[in-house]
Coordinates of C-alpha atoms in Angstrom, one line a residue:
M9 CA 17.9 32.4 -9.7
G10 CA 19.2 35.1 -7.5
Q11 CA 18.4 35.9 -3.9
A12 CA 16.2 38.8 -4.8
G13 CA 14.0 36.7 -7.0
S14 CA 13.6 34.1 -4.4
S15 CA 12.8 36.6 -1.7
F16 CA 10.2 38.4 -3.9
F17 CA 8.1 35.2 -4.3
W18 CA 9.0 33.6 -1.0
P19 CA 9.0 36.6 1.4
G20 CA 10.6 35.7 4.7
R21 CA 11.0 32.1 3.8
D22 CA 14.6 31.9 2.5
P23 CA 16.8 29.9 5.0
E24 CA 19.9 31.6 3.8
A25 CA 18.6 35.0 4.6
R26 CA 17.2 34.0 8.0
G27 CA 20.4 32.2 9.0
A28 CA 22.7 35.1 8.3
G29 CA 24.9 36.0 11.2
K30 CA 23.3 33.5 13.6
T31 CA 24.7 30.4 15.3
L32 CA 23.5 27.1 13.8
E33 CA 20.9 26.2 16.4
K34 CA 19.6 29.7 16.8
A35 CA 19.2 30.1 13.0
R36 CA 17.5 26.7 12.7
R37 CA 15.1 27.5 15.4
H38 CA 14.4 30.9 14.0
F39 CA 13.7 29.5 10.5
M40 CA 11.6 26.6 11.7
R41 CA 9.5 28.9 13.9
S42 CA 8.8 31.1 10.9
V43 CA 7.6 28.1 8.9
D44 CA 5.4 26.9 11.8
D45 CA 3.9 30.3 12.2
S46 CA 2.9 30.4 8.5
G47 CA -0.1 28.1 9.0
F48 CA -1.5 26.8 5.7
N49 CA 0.7 28.4 3.1
W50 CA -1.0 28.7 -0.2
L51 CA 2.2 29.5 -2.1
V52 CA 3.7 26.1 -1.0
L53 CA 0.5 24.4 -2.1
I54 CA 0.6 26.0 -5.5
V55 CA 4.2 25.1 -6.1
A56 CA 3.9 21.5 -5.0
A57 CA 0.4 20.9 -6.4
S58 CA 0.9 22.4 -9.8
G59 CA 3.7 20.0 -10.7
F60 CA 1.7 17.0 -9.3
F61 CA -1.4 18.1 -11.2
T62 CA 0.4 18.2 -14.6
D63 CA 2.0 14.8 -14.1
S64 CA -1.3 13.3 -13.0
Y65 CA -2.9 14.7 -16.1
N66 CA -0.2 13.2 -18.4
L67 CA -0.3 9.9 -16.6
F68 CA -4.1 9.4 -16.8
A69 CA -4.3 10.9 -20.3
S70 CA -3.5 7.3 -21.3
N71 CA -7.1 6.3 -20.7
V72 CA -8.1 9.0 -23.2
I73 CA -5.6 8.6 -26.0
L74 CA -5.1 4.8 -26.0
P75 CA -8.5 4.1 -27.8
A76 CA -7.6 6.7 -30.3
L77 CA -4.1 5.3 -30.9
S78 CA -5.6 1.8 -31.3
Y79 CA -8.0 3.1 -33.9
V80 CA -5.5 5.1 -35.9
Y81 CA -2.4 2.9 -35.7
W82 CA -2.8 -0.4 -34.0
G83 CA -6.2 -1.6 -35.2
E84 CA -9.2 -2.6 -33.2
G85 CA -8.6 -5.3 -30.6
Q86 CA -4.9 -4.7 -30.2
H87 CA -5.1 -4.6 -26.4
E88 CA -1.7 -6.1 -26.0
T89 CA -0.1 -3.0 -27.6
A90 CA -2.0 -0.7 -25.2
L91 CA -0.9 -2.8 -22.2
Y92 CA 2.7 -2.6 -23.3
F93 CA 2.2 1.1 -23.5
N94 CA 1.0 1.2 -19.9
L95 CA 3.9 -1.1 -18.8
A96 CA 6.5 1.2 -20.4
T97 CA 5.0 4.2 -18.7
L98 CA 4.9 2.5 -15.3
V99 CA 8.5 1.1 -15.4
A100 CA 9.8 4.4 -16.5
S101 CA 7.9 6.1 -13.7
A102 CA 9.4 3.7 -11.1
F103 CA 12.9 4.5 -12.5
G104 CA 12.2 8.3 -12.2
Q105 CA 11.0 7.9 -8.6
L106 CA 14.1 6.0 -7.6
A107 CA 16.6 8.2 -9.4
F108 CA 15.2 11.6 -8.6
G109 CA 14.5 10.6 -5.0
Y110 CA 18.2 9.8 -4.5
F111 CA 19.4 12.9 -6.5
A112 CA 17.2 15.2 -4.4
D113 CA 19.0 14.0 -1.2
R114 CA 22.4 13.9 -2.9
Y115 CA 22.4 17.3 -4.7
G116 CA 19.6 19.1 -2.9
R117 CA 15.9 19.8 -3.7
K118 CA 16.6 23.2 -5.4
S119 CA 19.0 21.7 -7.9
L120 CA 16.2 19.5 -9.2
Y121 CA 13.3 21.9 -9.1
G122 CA 11.9 22.1 -12.6
I123 CA 14.2 19.4 -14.2
E124 CA 11.4 16.8 -14.0
L125 CA 9.0 19.3 -15.5
I126 CA 11.4 20.1 -18.4
I127 CA 11.6 16.4 -19.1
V128 CA 7.8 16.2 -19.2
I129 CA 7.5 19.2 -21.5
T130 CA 10.2 17.9 -23.9
S131 CA 8.6 14.4 -24.0
T132 CA 5.2 15.9 -24.6
I133 CA 6.4 17.9 -27.6
G134 CA 8.2 14.8 -28.9
L135 CA 5.1 12.6 -28.4
L136 CA 2.7 14.9 -30.2
Q137 CA 5.0 15.1 -33.2
C138 CA 5.4 11.3 -33.6
S139 CA 4.7 10.2 -37.2
N140 CA 5.1 7.3 -39.6
G141 CA 6.8 9.7 -42.1
I142 CA 6.4 9.0 -45.8
S143 CA 4.5 5.8 -46.7
E144 CA 4.8 3.8 -49.9
T145 CA 3.0 0.7 -51.0
V146 CA 4.9 -1.8 -53.1
N147 CA 3.5 -5.2 -54.1
G148 CA 0.7 -4.8 -51.5
L149 CA 3.1 -4.1 -48.6
T150 CA 3.2 -0.6 -47.1
A151 CA 6.6 0.7 -45.9
H152 CA 7.2 3.8 -43.8
T153 CA 10.3 5.9 -43.3
W154 CA 9.6 6.0 -39.5
D155 CA 8.2 3.5 -37.0
I156 CA 5.6 5.6 -35.1
D157 CA 5.1 2.8 -32.5
G158 CA 8.8 3.0 -31.5
W159 CA 8.7 6.8 -31.2
I160 CA 5.5 6.8 -29.2
F161 CA 7.0 4.3 -26.8
F162 CA 10.3 6.2 -26.6
W163 CA 8.7 9.5 -25.7
R164 CA 6.3 7.9 -23.3
I165 CA 9.2 6.3 -21.5
I166 CA 10.9 9.7 -21.2
M167 CA 7.6 11.2 -20.0
G168 CA 7.2 8.4 -17.5
I169 CA 10.6 9.2 -16.0
G170 CA 9.5 12.8 -15.5
I171 CA 6.2 11.8 -14.1
G172 CA 7.8 9.5 -11.6
A173 CA 10.4 12.1 -10.6
E174 CA 7.6 14.4 -9.5
Y175 CA 6.4 12.1 -6.7
P176 CA 9.3 12.5 -4.2
L177 CA 9.8 16.1 -5.1
S178 CA 6.2 17.3 -4.7
A179 CA 5.6 15.3 -1.6
C180 CA 8.9 16.5 0.1
I181 CA 8.3 20.1 -1.0
A182 CA 4.9 20.0 0.7
A183 CA 6.2 18.2 3.8
E184 CA 9.3 20.3 4.4
W185 CA 7.8 23.7 3.7
S186 CA 4.6 23.0 5.6
S187 CA 4.0 24.1 9.2
T188 CA 3.6 21.2 11.6
E189 CA -0.1 21.9 12.0
A190 CA -0.9 22.1 8.3
R191 CA 1.3 19.2 7.1
G192 CA -1.5 16.6 6.8
R193 CA -3.9 19.0 5.0
M194 CA -1.1 20.2 2.7
L195 CA -0.1 16.8 1.6
A196 CA -3.7 15.6 1.2
T197 CA -4.5 18.7 -0.9
V198 CA -1.4 18.1 -3.1
F199 CA -2.6 14.6 -3.7
F200 CA -6.1 15.9 -4.6
M201 CA -4.4 16.9 -7.8
Q202 CA -4.4 13.3 -9.0
P203 CA -8.1 12.8 -9.4
L204 CA -8.4 16.4 -10.5
G205 CA -5.8 15.8 -13.2
Q206 CA -7.7 12.6 -14.3
L207 CA -10.9 14.6 -14.5
C208 CA -9.2 17.3 -16.6
A209 CA -7.8 14.7 -19.0
Y210 CA -11.3 13.4 -19.6
G211 CA -12.5 16.9 -20.0
A212 CA -9.8 17.8 -22.5
G213 CA -10.7 14.7 -24.4
L214 CA -14.4 15.5 -24.6
T215 CA -13.7 19.1 -25.5
T216 CA -11.3 18.3 -28.4
L217 CA -13.6 15.6 -29.6
Q218 CA -16.3 18.2 -30.3
A219 CA -14.0 20.0 -32.7
F220 CA -13.1 16.9 -34.8
G221 CA -14.8 14.3 -36.9
D222 CA -14.4 10.5 -36.7
S223 CA -12.0 9.9 -39.6
K224 CA -8.6 8.6 -38.8
I225 CA -7.0 12.0 -39.7
E226 CA -9.4 13.8 -37.3
I227 CA -8.9 11.4 -34.5
D228 CA -5.1 11.6 -35.0
K229 CA -5.4 15.3 -34.4
Q230 CA -7.6 14.8 -31.4
W231 CA -5.2 12.7 -29.3
R232 CA -2.3 15.1 -30.1
Y233 CA -4.3 18.0 -28.8
V234 CA -5.1 16.1 -25.6
V235 CA -1.4 15.4 -25.1
G236 CA -0.4 18.9 -26.0
I237 CA -2.8 20.6 -23.6
G238 CA -0.8 19.0 -20.8
T239 CA 2.1 21.3 -21.5
L240 CA 0.1 24.4 -20.3
P241 CA -0.1 23.6 -16.6
T242 CA 3.5 22.2 -16.8
L243 CA 4.8 25.6 -18.0
L244 CA 2.9 27.3 -15.1
A245 CA 4.4 24.8 -12.6
L246 CA 7.9 25.3 -14.0
G247 CA 7.6 29.1 -13.5
F248 CA 6.8 28.6 -9.8
R249 CA 9.6 26.1 -9.3
I250 CA 12.3 28.5 -10.7
F251 CA 11.7 31.0 -7.9
M252 CA 11.7 28.5 -5.1
P253 CA 14.6 28.6 -2.6
E254 CA 16.2 25.5 -1.1
S255 CA 14.2 23.6 1.5
G256 CA 15.0 25.0 5.0
R257 CA 15.1 21.6 6.5
Y258 CA 17.6 20.3 3.9
T259 CA 19.7 23.5 4.4
Y260 CA 20.0 23.1 8.2
E261 CA 20.0 19.3 8.5
V262 CA 22.2 18.3 5.5
L263 CA 23.9 21.3 3.8
R264 CA 25.1 23.2 6.9
T265 CA 27.7 21.2 8.8
T266 CA 29.5 21.9 12.1
P267 CA 32.7 19.9 12.1
L268 CA 33.4 20.7 15.8
Q269 CA 30.0 19.5 16.9
K270 CA 30.1 16.6 19.4
I271 CA 29.1 13.2 18.1
E272 CA 26.1 12.1 20.1
P273 CA 24.6 8.6 20.4
T274 CA 22.0 7.6 17.9
G275 CA 18.5 8.7 18.7
T276 CA 19.7 11.6 20.9
R277 CA 17.5 14.7 20.4
H278 CA 19.1 18.2 20.5
D279 CA 17.6 20.7 22.9
D280 CA 17.2 24.4 22.1
S281 CA 20.5 25.5 23.5
D282 CA 22.6 27.5 21.1
A283 CA 25.5 25.8 19.3
S284 CA 28.9 27.3 19.9
T285 CA 30.0 26.9 16.3
R286 CA 28.9 29.3 13.5
I287 CA 27.0 28.1 10.5
Q288 CA 29.3 26.6 7.9
Q289 CA 28.5 25.5 4.4
P290 CA 30.0 22.3 3.1
E291 CA 33.2 23.0 1.2
N292 CA 32.5 20.3 -1.5
Q293 CA 29.8 17.8 -2.5
D294 CA 31.7 15.0 -0.7
E295 CA 30.6 16.4 2.6
V296 CA 27.0 16.2 1.5
E297 CA 27.6 12.7 0.3
D298 CA 28.9 11.8 3.7
Q299 CA 25.7 13.2 5.3
I300 CA 23.6 10.7 3.2
S301 CA 26.2 7.8 2.9
W302 CA 24.9 4.3 2.3
S303 CA 26.5 3.2 5.6
K304 CA 24.4 5.7 7.5
M305 CA 21.3 4.7 5.7
W306 CA 22.0 1.1 6.5
H307 CA 22.5 2.0 10.1
F308 CA 19.2 3.9 10.1
L309 CA 17.3 1.1 8.5
Y310 CA 19.0 -2.0 9.9
V311 CA 20.5 -1.2 13.2
E312 CA 17.8 1.3 14.4
G313 CA 15.1 -1.0 13.0
H314 CA 13.5 1.5 10.6
W315 CA 13.5 -1.1 7.9
A316 CA 10.0 -1.8 9.3
D317 CA 8.9 1.7 8.4
L318 CA 10.2 1.4 4.9
F319 CA 8.7 -2.1 4.5
G320 CA 5.3 -1.0 5.8
T321 CA 5.0 2.1 3.6
S322 CA 6.4 0.2 0.5
M323 CA 4.2 -2.9 0.8
C324 CA 1.1 -0.8 1.5
W325 CA 1.8 1.2 -1.7
A326 CA 2.5 -1.9 -3.8
L327 CA -0.6 -3.7 -2.6
L328 CA -2.7 -0.6 -3.2
D329 CA -1.4 0.0 -6.8
F330 CA -1.9 -3.6 -7.7
A331 CA -5.6 -3.1 -7.2
F332 CA -5.8 0.5 -8.1
Y333 CA -4.2 0.2 -11.5
G334 CA -5.9 -3.1 -12.2
L335 CA -9.3 -1.3 -11.8
G336 CA -8.4 2.1 -13.2
F337 CA -5.4 2.2 -15.5
S338 CA -7.0 -0.3 -17.9
A339 CA -10.2 1.8 -17.8
P340 CA -11.2 1.8 -21.5
S341 CA -11.7 -2.0 -21.7
T342 CA -13.1 -2.2 -18.2
L343 CA -15.6 0.6 -18.6
E344 CA -17.1 -0.9 -21.7
K345 CA -17.9 -4.1 -19.7
L346 CA -19.3 -2.3 -16.7
W347 CA -21.7 -0.2 -18.7
A348 CA -22.9 -2.9 -21.1
Y349 CA -26.7 -3.4 -20.8
G350 CA -26.3 -6.9 -22.2
P351 CA -23.8 -9.1 -24.1
I352 CA -21.6 -7.0 -26.4
T353 CA -22.4 -8.0 -30.0
D354 CA -20.5 -7.3 -33.2
D355 CA -23.0 -4.5 -33.9
A356 CA -22.1 -2.8 -30.6
T357 CA -18.4 -3.0 -31.5
E358 CA -19.0 -1.3 -34.8
K359 CA -20.0 2.0 -33.3
S360 CA -18.2 5.0 -34.7
I361 CA -14.9 5.8 -33.0
E362 CA -16.3 9.2 -32.0
V363 CA -19.1 7.5 -30.2
K364 CA -16.8 5.0 -28.5
L365 CA -14.4 7.7 -27.3
R366 CA -17.2 9.9 -26.0
E367 CA -18.8 7.0 -24.1
N368 CA -15.5 5.9 -22.7
M369 CA -14.7 9.4 -21.3
R370 CA -18.2 10.1 -20.0
H371 CA -18.2 6.7 -18.3
G372 CA -14.8 7.3 -16.9
I373 CA -15.9 10.6 -15.3
F374 CA -19.1 9.0 -13.8
T375 CA -17.4 5.8 -12.7
F376 CA -14.0 6.9 -11.4
S377 CA -13.3 10.6 -11.4
I378 CA -16.2 12.1 -9.5
A379 CA -16.1 9.5 -6.7
A380 CA -12.3 9.9 -6.5
I381 CA -12.6 13.7 -6.1
A382 CA -15.3 13.3 -3.5
G383 CA -13.0 10.9 -1.6
S384 CA -10.1 13.3 -1.7
I385 CA -12.2 16.2 -0.4
F386 CA -13.4 14.0 2.4
V387 CA -9.9 13.0 3.5
I388 CA -8.8 16.7 3.4
A389 CA -11.6 17.6 5.7
I390 CA -10.9 14.9 8.3
I391 CA -7.1 14.5 8.0
D392 CA -6.5 16.2 11.3
W393 CA -9.3 14.6 13.2
V394 CA -8.3 10.9 12.7
N395 CA -5.2 8.9 13.3
R396 CA -3.7 8.4 9.8
K397 CA -2.3 5.0 10.6
H398 CA -5.6 3.8 12.0
M399 CA -7.5 5.3 9.0
L400 CA -5.1 3.5 6.6
T401 CA -5.8 0.2 8.3
F402 CA -9.5 0.8 8.5
T403 CA -9.9 1.8 4.8
F404 CA -7.8 -1.2 3.7
S405 CA -10.2 -3.4 5.7
L406 CA -13.3 -1.7 4.3
L407 CA -12.0 -2.1 0.7
T408 CA -11.4 -5.8 1.4
I409 CA -15.1 -6.2 2.3
V410 CA -16.4 -4.1 -0.7
L411 CA -14.1 -5.8 -3.2
A412 CA -15.1 -9.2 -1.9
L413 CA -18.8 -8.4 -2.2
A414 CA -18.2 -7.0 -5.8
A415 CA -16.4 -10.3 -6.7
A416 CA -19.1 -12.5 -5.2
T417 CA -22.0 -10.6 -7.0
F418 CA -20.2 -9.8 -10.3
D419 CA -21.7 -12.7 -12.2
K420 CA -25.2 -11.8 -11.1
L421 CA -24.9 -8.1 -12.0
F422 CA -22.6 -8.2 -15.1
Q423 CA -24.6 -7.4 -18.3
K424 CA -27.9 -7.9 -16.5
G425 CA -29.8 -4.9 -17.7
E426 CA -30.6 -2.4 -15.0
L427 CA -28.7 -4.4 -12.4
R428 CA -25.5 -3.2 -14.0
I429 CA -26.2 0.1 -12.1
V430 CA -25.4 -1.8 -8.8
L431 CA -22.1 -2.9 -10.3
I432 CA -21.3 0.7 -11.3
M433 CA -22.1 1.8 -7.8
F434 CA -19.7 -0.7 -6.5
W435 CA -17.0 0.9 -8.7
N436 CA -18.0 4.3 -7.4
L437 CA -17.7 3.2 -3.8
I438 CA -14.3 1.5 -4.4
S439 CA -13.0 4.7 -6.1
F440 CA -14.2 6.8 -3.2
L441 CA -12.6 4.5 -0.7
F442 CA -9.3 4.5 -2.6
S443 CA -9.1 8.3 -2.5
A444 CA -10.4 8.6 1.0
G445 CA -7.9 6.0 2.3
P446 CA -4.9 4.1 0.9
N447 CA -4.4 6.1 -2.3
T448 CA -4.0 9.4 -0.4
L449 CA -2.4 8.0 2.8
T450 CA 0.3 6.0 1.0
F451 CA 1.3 9.3 -0.6
I452 CA 1.3 11.2 2.6
I453 CA 2.9 9.0 5.3
P454 CA 6.3 8.2 3.6
A455 CA 6.9 12.0 3.3
E456 CA 6.5 12.3 7.0
V457 CA 8.2 9.3 8.6
F458 CA 11.8 9.5 7.2
P459 CA 14.5 11.9 8.3
T460 CA 15.5 14.8 6.0
K461 CA 18.8 13.4 4.8
F462 CA 17.1 10.2 3.5
R463 CA 13.5 11.5 3.0
C464 CA 13.5 11.7 -0.8
T465 CA 15.5 8.5 -1.4
L466 CA 13.3 6.3 0.8
Y467 CA 10.2 8.0 -0.4
G468 CA 11.2 7.3 -4.0
F469 CA 11.9 3.7 -3.0
A470 CA 8.4 3.3 -1.5
A471 CA 6.8 5.0 -4.5
A472 CA 8.7 2.8 -7.0
F473 CA 7.7 -0.3 -5.0
G474 CA 4.1 0.8 -5.5
K475 CA 4.7 1.1 -9.2
L476 CA 6.1 -2.5 -9.1
G477 CA 2.6 -3.6 -8.0
A478 CA 1.1 -1.7 -10.9
V479 CA 3.5 -3.4 -13.3
L480 CA 2.6 -6.8 -11.9
V481 CA -1.1 -6.3 -12.4
Q482 CA -0.6 -5.2 -16.0
I483 CA 1.4 -8.4 -16.6
V484 CA -1.3 -10.5 -15.0
I485 CA -4.0 -8.9 -17.3
L486 CA -1.7 -9.4 -20.3
N487 CA -1.6 -13.1 -19.5
I488 CA -5.3 -13.6 -19.2
P489 CA -6.5 -13.8 -22.8
S490 CA -10.2 -13.6 -22.0
L491 CA -9.8 -10.2 -20.3
R492 CA -8.2 -8.8 -23.5
N493 CA -10.1 -10.5 -26.2
D494 CA -13.6 -11.4 -25.0
P495 CA -15.7 -8.3 -24.1
N496 CA -18.3 -10.7 -22.5
S497 CA -15.9 -12.5 -20.2
S498 CA -16.7 -12.3 -16.5
D499 CA -13.2 -13.4 -15.4
I500 CA -12.7 -10.0 -13.9
Q501 CA -14.5 -11.3 -10.8
Y502 CA -11.4 -13.4 -10.1
L503 CA -9.2 -10.3 -10.3
L504 CA -11.6 -8.6 -7.9
A505 CA -11.2 -11.4 -5.4
S506 CA -7.4 -11.1 -5.7
Y507 CA -7.7 -7.3 -5.1
A508 CA -9.7 -8.0 -2.0
G509 CA -6.8 -10.3 -0.8
C510 CA -4.3 -7.5 -1.5
M511 CA -6.4 -5.0 0.6
A512 CA -6.4 -7.5 3.5
L513 CA -2.6 -7.8 3.3
G514 CA -2.5 -4.0 3.2
A515 CA -4.5 -3.8 6.4
L516 CA -2.0 -6.2 8.1
C517 CA 1.0 -4.3 6.9
S518 CA -0.5 -1.0 8.0
H519 CA -1.3 -2.3 11.4
F520 CA 2.0 -4.0 12.2
F521 CA 4.6 -1.9 10.2
V522 CA 3.4 1.6 9.4
P523 CA 4.5 4.1 12.2
K524 CA 2.3 6.7 13.8
V525 CA 2.9 10.3 12.7
Q526 CA 0.4 12.0 15.1
R527 CA -0.1 12.2 18.8
R528 CA -3.4 12.8 20.7
S529 CA -4.2 16.5 21.1
N530 CA -4.7 18.1 24.5
A531 CA -6.7 21.0 25.8
E532 CA -3.9 23.5 25.3
N533 CA -3.2 22.4 21.7
T534 CA -5.7 24.7 20.1
R535 CA -5.0 25.2 16.4
R536 CA -6.3 27.0 13.4
G537 CA -9.0 25.6 11.2
C538 CA -8.5 24.1 7.8
F539 CA -8.4 27.2 5.6
C540 CA -10.3 30.0 7.2
G541 CA -8.2 30.3 10.4
T542 CA -11.0 29.7 12.9
P543 CA -9.9 28.1 16.2
S544 CA -10.4 24.4 16.5
T545 CA -8.9 21.5 18.4
P546 CA -8.4 18.4 16.3
F547 CA -8.3 15.0 18.1
Y548 CA -4.7 14.4 16.8
A549 CA -1.8 16.7 16.4
N550 CA 1.0 16.1 13.8
I551 CA 4.3 15.1 15.3
P552 CA 7.0 17.6 14.2
L553 CA 9.2 16.2 11.4
Q554 CA 12.3 16.5 13.5
E555 CA 10.8 14.1 16.0
L556 CA 10.0 11.5 13.3
P557 CA 10.3 8.6 12.8
P558 CA 9.5 7.4 16.4
E559 CA 12.2 5.3 17.9
Q560 CA 11.8 1.6 17.0
T561 CA 11.6 -0.7 20.0
R562 CA 10.2 -3.8 18.4
W563 CA 12.6 -4.1 15.4
R564 CA 15.7 -2.3 16.6
R565 CA 18.9 -4.5 16.5
K566 CA 20.5 -5.0 19.8
P567 CA 24.2 -4.1 19.5
K568 CA 26.8 -6.6 20.5
A569 CA 29.2 -5.8 23.2
T570 CA 32.1 -5.6 20.8
D571 CA 30.5 -3.1 18.4
G572 CA 28.5 -1.1 20.9
E573 CA 30.9 1.8 20.9
E574 CA 31.1 1.8 17.1
L575 CA 27.3 2.0 16.8
R576 CA 27.0 4.8 19.3
A577 CA 29.7 6.8 17.4
L578 CA 27.5 7.0 14.3
P579 CA 25.4 10.2 14.3
A580 CA 21.6 10.2 14.2

């Protein structure tokens, strides 16, 4: 897209236009000042959030379409197939996070804007057209020209790659285009799209269900409409991405090089004095590769000690997702147990598929979605008034207590008439705390703590490590037959106890390894309010991205006398 198009939709926000004719440092300061002066920029929010919303919709649409797929193609009780479906999506998502995180640093953010959405659109169209083809029965055996299971898994894997790719791109778009004061609110609002996307998936399922009957043909239409609806917000998000210029921080800190610039010791901060060299674009991609070389990343992580930042953010995300996806991703089977008034009998399992689907979606809304949305709104409101690191540790600790209580009382509440309401309230509270704490904060903090040249790569690694936790819990569930085959099994209480242990480990990782991204505010640091622009003074001020991550003193490797000069020669 040409310069004119970008300027029309991003007035005054194009780093190329702002840097024309200026020295490197002056152009960088001028552009960064314009970004900081923009406050809470709604255009940035729309661009970042629209993509994340559509991917969240497609990810959590699994909870809507899996019961329909089981009814039409796999047969009742085929929970293994549904779990394999989830596993395929999660593994593909982890791959997308890793690959696109690296590509965004290697080739630039702009070169990837929209590619992940095109992948999602293409896979959505492919998924909703899956078919068995022509069927013919010979000697009692039915043969098909196509294997619909294979095609469903194939297109879901492709979609998973696109869904995963959106994580580092959406988070880094929001972080790098946000003003320093609005960064926390911006990232929290982008993540608000996850529970909103989940709610819309349930809403789409309920709406389409009203238009169809309960025959296999009608249900087969219903799940295809739910999947197809996901292309509409994706197309909208793609339109916004096309007109978005390159990230200013990536432009000035990676793309624009100054070959005559002095090499300074690692960790040295530049002052505001003008550079003597003019802005110069890299002549070829090898120069960009040199900026993000593996040796420099190794130096940043190992020598400077920032492996602890990566370890902390990655482990917190993995421990969170182990519990989160264990409770939420397998929602159809879990919800039936939670809402059961008494033991589930054969008569109860013979409800019409239409009734089952409607109950599942309504229960999902009242058990997970509403509480998650409330938690996200809560964290948006307080994100600037609390220390994010301390809040992450506190909410992990609180979840440890709540999950332990749920595990201890599960047997006394499960299928015990009206007492099941207490169990449902436990799930509501857990869902609220996830969104108000770890689920949102593990999305936000990795986008803040890593330098621009490695931001997407390391963010993608942390996010993929989180998906590893989600994969592990699906494997655990797959290997506990009672959870899959016995609707009256109370073995989920043992999983709840393991989730409580994960939350306790998450609190420890947060306390010891996650770095601070804020500093205490002072009297002069009066800032604008959340959205209305009214003056306010939050307790904590965001540290500018160029000052993050803070220097590691605990984990930094002490250089040997023989290699000290070599280490100092490497640029920050």
